[in-house]
Structure formats: C-alpha cells, structure tokens
Coordinates of C-alpha atoms in Angstrom, one line a residue:
M967 CA -31.7 4.9 58.8
K968 CA -31.3 7.2 61.8
R969 CA -29.5 10.5 61.2
E970 CA -26.8 9.7 63.8
K971 CA -26.1 6.2 62.2
F972 CA -26.0 7.7 58.8
I973 CA -23.4 10.2 59.8
Q974 CA -21.4 7.6 61.7
E975 CA -21.3 5.3 58.6
M976 CA -20.3 8.1 56.2
E977 CA -17.5 9.2 58.6
K978 CA -16.2 5.6 59.0
H979 CA -16.2 5.0 55.1
G980 CA -15.2 8.4 53.7
D981 CA -16.6 7.9 50.2
A982 CA -19.6 5.6 49.9
L983 CA -22.4 4.5 47.5
V984 CA -25.5 5.6 49.2
T985 CA -28.8 4.1 48.1
Y986 CA -31.9 5.9 49.0
R987 CA -35.7 5.9 48.2
S988 CA -36.8 9.1 46.4
A989 CA -39.3 11.2 48.3
K990 CA -41.3 11.9 45.2
S991 CA -41.3 8.8 43.0
R992 CA -40.4 6.3 45.8
K993 CA -37.9 4.5 43.4
L994 CA -34.5 3.4 44.6
K995 CA -31.7 5.8 43.5
Y996 CA -28.0 6.1 44.4
N997 CA -25.2 8.6 44.6
V998 CA -21.5 8.4 45.3
C999 CA -21.1 10.7 48.2
T1000 CA -18.7 11.9 50.8
M1001 CA -19.0 14.2 53.9
E1002 CA -15.2 15.1 53.8
F1003 CA -15.2 18.6 52.4
D1004 CA -11.4 19.2 53.0
N1005 CA -10.7 18.4 49.3
K1006 CA -9.6 21.6 47.2
Y1007 CA -11.9 20.5 44.4
I1008 CA -14.9 20.4 46.6
Q1009 CA -13.9 23.7 48.4
S1010 CA -13.8 25.4 45.0
K1011 CA -17.5 24.7 44.4
R1012 CA -20.3 26.9 45.6
N1013 CA -22.6 25.5 48.3
R1014 CA -26.0 26.9 48.4
A1015 CA -27.7 24.1 50.3
R1016 CA -28.6 24.6 53.9
P1017 CA -29.5 21.4 55.8
N1018 CA -32.4 21.3 58.2
E1019 CA -32.6 18.9 61.2
H1020 CA -33.9 16.1 59.0
Q1021 CA -31.1 16.5 56.3
V1022 CA -27.5 15.8 55.9
L1023 CA -25.2 17.8 53.6
T1024 CA -23.0 15.6 51.3
W1025 CA -20.9 16.0 48.2
C1026 CA -21.9 13.7 45.3
W1027 CA -19.1 12.8 43.0
D1028 CA -21.4 11.4 40.3
T1029 CA -23.5 14.6 40.0
D1030 CA -20.5 17.0 40.8
S1031 CA -22.7 18.9 43.3
F1032 CA -23.7 19.3 47.0
R1033 CA -26.8 17.3 47.9
L1034 CA -29.1 17.2 51.0
L1035 CA -29.9 13.6 51.8
V1036 CA -32.6 12.6 54.2
P1037 CA -31.1 9.7 56.2
E1038 CA -34.6 8.3 56.9
N1039 CA -34.9 7.5 53.2
V1040 CA -31.4 5.8 53.0
V1041 CA -31.4 2.1 52.4
S1042 CA -27.8 1.3 52.4
V1043 CA -24.3 2.9 52.7
I1044 CA -21.6 0.8 50.9
P1045 CA -17.9 1.9 51.1
L1046 CA -16.6 2.8 47.7
S1047 CA -13.4 0.9 48.5
A1048 CA -15.6 -2.4 48.8
I1049 CA -16.9 -1.7 45.3
L1050 CA -13.6 -0.6 43.6
K1051 CA -11.5 -3.2 45.6

C-alpha cells in the first residue's frame, strides 16, 4: 500500500485493524492501531519512535505502545467499527 493511501485510510477510519507482512519473517501479523493521538491516555505515554520517509507512526491498542509501520508492507486496513459492529 502506498504511504498516502495508508494515511488516508487511517484518517478515514480512526481506529483500524491493520494487517501487514513482517519485514523479517514475512508472516502476516496484525495490530489494532490509530493515528489519532489526541487521547489523554496516549498523550501520557512516552514516544521514542521517530519515523523516516518510509514509515508512519501509529498507536497500537493491543500492544499499548507506539509503532512504526511501513505502509508498503500493509495488506489491509479494516475499520474497527466494522469488526465490533
């Protein structure tokens, strides 16, 4: 997935289930992520990650941490609301 398309999808959905291919093992993995950092809980956490031009900074609810995702490895972005109904 292209970086701009990934950012557009994340902004449209808010929270989403992001499935991606691991750079090391090439296995499919997933995280429940958001790019909306205006939450007091997220703001209380320390962010040490610094994205480069190939990465996007997200907050992962399932790992309770910031994560740098490479959009080129992303297979799908499914809105969390579609899963939870």
